[in-house]
Amino acid sequence: MSIDFHSLSLKELKDIQSQVAKAIASFEDRVKKKALAELHEKARELGFSLEELTGTPVARKRTPSSAKYANPANPTDTWTGRGRKPRWFAEALAKGKRPEDMAI
């Protein structure tokens, strides 16, 4: 395949450049994924995980917190009890309500 670059416009050359950059990036990603899969397989054959061999901590999967409190005026407005108190919660406390009164 031979392309006469001298006969192409600037727009056509930039399009080709963009396509080449994308092809290179996707090629590198494919090679990295293949290498990583091979390393995982080899570590598994030896009775280890790749994370154990590299000393990389295994990422914990976090589950979303369930709501513990609901707004008395609007029950769909909830709060998990973590982080900053919502305005409706703070206002209810200021009016004398207890957190248990708003518990779900």
mmCIF file of C-alpha atoms in Angstrom:
data_model
loop_
_atom_site.group_PDB
_atom_site.id
_atom_site.type_symbol
_atom_site.label_atom_id
_atom_site.label_comp_id
_atom_site.label_asym_id
_atom_site.label_seq_id
_atom_site.Cartn_x
_atom_site.Cartn_y
_atom_site.Cartn_z
ATOM 1 C CA MET A 1 0.000 0.000 0.000
ATOM 2 C CA SER A 2 1.533 3.234 -1.138
ATOM 3 C CA ILE A 3 0.009 6.650 -0.486
ATOM 4 C CA ASP A 4 1.128 9.798 -2.278
ATOM 5 C CA PHE A 5 1.173 12.204 0.689
ATOM 6 C CA HIS A 6 2.152 15.150 -1.522
ATOM 7 C CA SER A 7 -1.172 15.049 -3.343
ATOM 8 C CA LEU A 8 -3.307 15.091 -0.173
ATOM 9 C CA SER A 9 -4.809 18.195 1.403
ATOM 10 C CA LEU A 10 -3.976 19.322 4.932
ATOM 11 C CA LYS A 11 -7.351 18.059 6.183
ATOM 12 C CA GLU A 12 -6.765 14.615 4.655
ATOM 13 C CA LEU A 13 -3.271 14.455 6.173
ATOM 14 C CA LYS A 14 -4.616 15.373 9.619
ATOM 15 C CA ASP A 15 -7.351 12.730 9.289
ATOM 16 C CA ILE A 16 -4.709 10.112 8.488
ATOM 17 C CA GLN A 17 -2.606 11.317 11.421
ATOM 18 C CA SER A 18 -5.593 10.982 13.758
ATOM 19 C CA GLN A 19 -6.380 7.489 12.491
ATOM 20 C CA VAL A 20 -2.747 6.413 12.974
ATOM 21 C CA ALA A 21 -2.667 7.782 16.541
ATOM 22 C CA LYS A 22 -5.872 5.867 17.384
ATOM 23 C CA ALA A 23 -4.508 2.680 15.815
ATOM 24 C CA ILE A 24 -1.279 2.960 17.814
ATOM 25 C CA ALA A 25 -3.129 3.579 21.090
ATOM 26 C CA SER A 26 -5.507 0.658 20.564
ATOM 27 C CA PHE A 27 -2.584 -1.599 19.583
ATOM 28 C CA GLU A 28 -0.725 -0.762 22.797
ATOM 29 C CA ASP A 29 -3.868 -1.403 24.862
ATOM 30 C CA ARG A 30 -4.414 -4.794 23.213
ATOM 31 C CA VAL A 31 -0.784 -5.835 23.789
ATOM 32 C CA LYS A 32 -0.935 -4.724 27.454
ATOM 33 C CA LYS A 33 -4.187 -6.620 28.067
ATOM 34 C CA LYS A 34 -2.765 -9.763 26.470
ATOM 35 C CA ALA A 35 0.433 -9.529 28.538
ATOM 36 C CA LEU A 36 -1.543 -8.951 31.741
ATOM 37 C CA ALA A 37 -3.777 -11.954 31.026
ATOM 38 C CA GLU A 38 -0.701 -14.123 30.457
ATOM 39 C CA LEU A 39 0.848 -12.929 33.725
ATOM 40 C CA HIS A 40 -2.379 -13.632 35.650
ATOM 41 C CA GLU A 41 -2.503 -17.126 34.132
ATOM 42 C CA LYS A 42 1.152 -17.875 34.977
ATOM 43 C CA ALA A 43 0.698 -16.655 38.570
ATOM 44 C CA ARG A 44 -2.454 -18.807 38.903
ATOM 45 C CA GLU A 45 -0.538 -21.847 37.620
ATOM 46 C CA LEU A 46 2.011 -21.262 40.378
ATOM 47 C CA GLY A 47 -0.714 -20.959 43.012
ATOM 48 C CA PHE A 48 -0.594 -17.220 43.529
ATOM 49 C CA SER A 49 -2.471 -14.166 42.432
ATOM 50 C CA LEU A 50 -0.649 -11.503 40.479
ATOM 51 C CA GLU A 51 -1.431 -9.023 43.256
ATOM 52 C CA GLU A 52 0.336 -11.276 45.799
ATOM 53 C CA LEU A 53 3.446 -11.503 43.644
ATOM 54 C CA THR A 54 3.677 -7.799 42.889
ATOM 55 C CA GLY A 55 2.728 -6.653 46.396
ATOM 56 C CA THR A 56 -0.173 -4.654 45.028
ATOM 57 C CA PRO A 57 -3.054 -4.380 47.491
ATOM 58 C CA VAL A 58 -6.310 -5.860 46.283
ATOM 59 C CA ALA A 59 -8.898 -3.110 45.848
ATOM 60 C CA ARG A 60 -11.886 -3.450 48.131
ATOM 61 C CA LYS A 61 -15.257 -3.326 46.526
ATOM 62 C CA ARG A 62 -17.478 -0.901 48.359
ATOM 63 C CA THR A 63 -21.173 -1.337 48.524
ATOM 64 C CA PRO A 64 -23.310 1.747 48.700
ATOM 65 C CA SER A 65 -24.571 2.602 52.161
ATOM 66 C CA SER A 66 -28.234 2.159 52.816
ATOM 67 C CA ALA A 67 -30.318 5.090 53.964
ATOM 68 C CA LYS A 68 -30.865 5.350 57.720
ATOM 69 C CA TYR A 69 -32.876 8.559 57.993
ATOM 70 C CA ALA A 70 -35.741 10.029 56.002
ATOM 71 C CA ASN A 71 -36.995 13.596 55.808
ATOM 72 C CA PRO A 72 -40.341 13.751 57.654
ATOM 73 C CA ALA A 73 -41.697 16.281 55.133
ATOM 74 C CA ASN A 74 -40.517 14.279 52.104
ATOM 75 C CA PRO A 75 -39.834 10.558 52.751
ATOM 76 C CA THR A 76 -38.011 10.174 49.428
ATOM 77 C CA ASP A 77 -35.309 12.545 50.727
ATOM 78 C CA THR A 78 -32.972 10.238 52.684
ATOM 79 C CA TRP A 79 -29.559 10.292 54.338
ATOM 80 C CA THR A 80 -27.177 7.441 55.187
ATOM 81 C CA GLY A 81 -25.860 9.054 58.353
ATOM 82 C CA ARG A 82 -22.435 9.547 56.783
ATOM 83 C CA GLY A 83 -20.877 12.806 55.778
ATOM 84 C CA ARG A 84 -22.322 16.243 56.226
ATOM 85 C CA LYS A 85 -25.807 16.426 57.735
ATOM 86 C CA PRO A 86 -28.463 17.510 55.277
ATOM 87 C CA ARG A 87 -30.207 20.797 56.015
ATOM 88 C CA TRP A 88 -33.550 19.099 56.716
ATOM 89 C CA PHE A 89 -31.892 16.822 59.298
ATOM 90 C CA ALA A 90 -30.144 19.701 61.093
ATOM 91 C CA GLU A 91 -33.354 21.775 61.082
ATOM 92 C CA ALA A 92 -35.357 18.884 62.537
ATOM 93 C CA LEU A 93 -32.777 18.441 65.307
ATOM 94 C CA ALA A 94 -32.945 22.175 66.054
ATOM 95 C CA LYS A 95 -36.733 21.905 66.392
ATOM 96 C CA GLY A 96 -36.323 19.222 69.048
ATOM 97 C CA LYS A 97 -36.654 16.003 67.032
ATOM 98 C CA ARG A 98 -34.389 13.113 67.821
ATOM 99 C CA PRO A 99 -32.477 11.152 65.157
ATOM 100 C CA GLU A 100 -34.500 8.072 66.138
ATOM 101 C CA ASP A 101 -37.675 9.953 65.131
ATOM 102 C CA MET A 102 -36.404 10.183 61.550
ATOM 103 C CA ALA A 103 -34.928 6.669 61.368
ATOM 104 C CA ILE A 104 -36.165 4.444 58.599
#
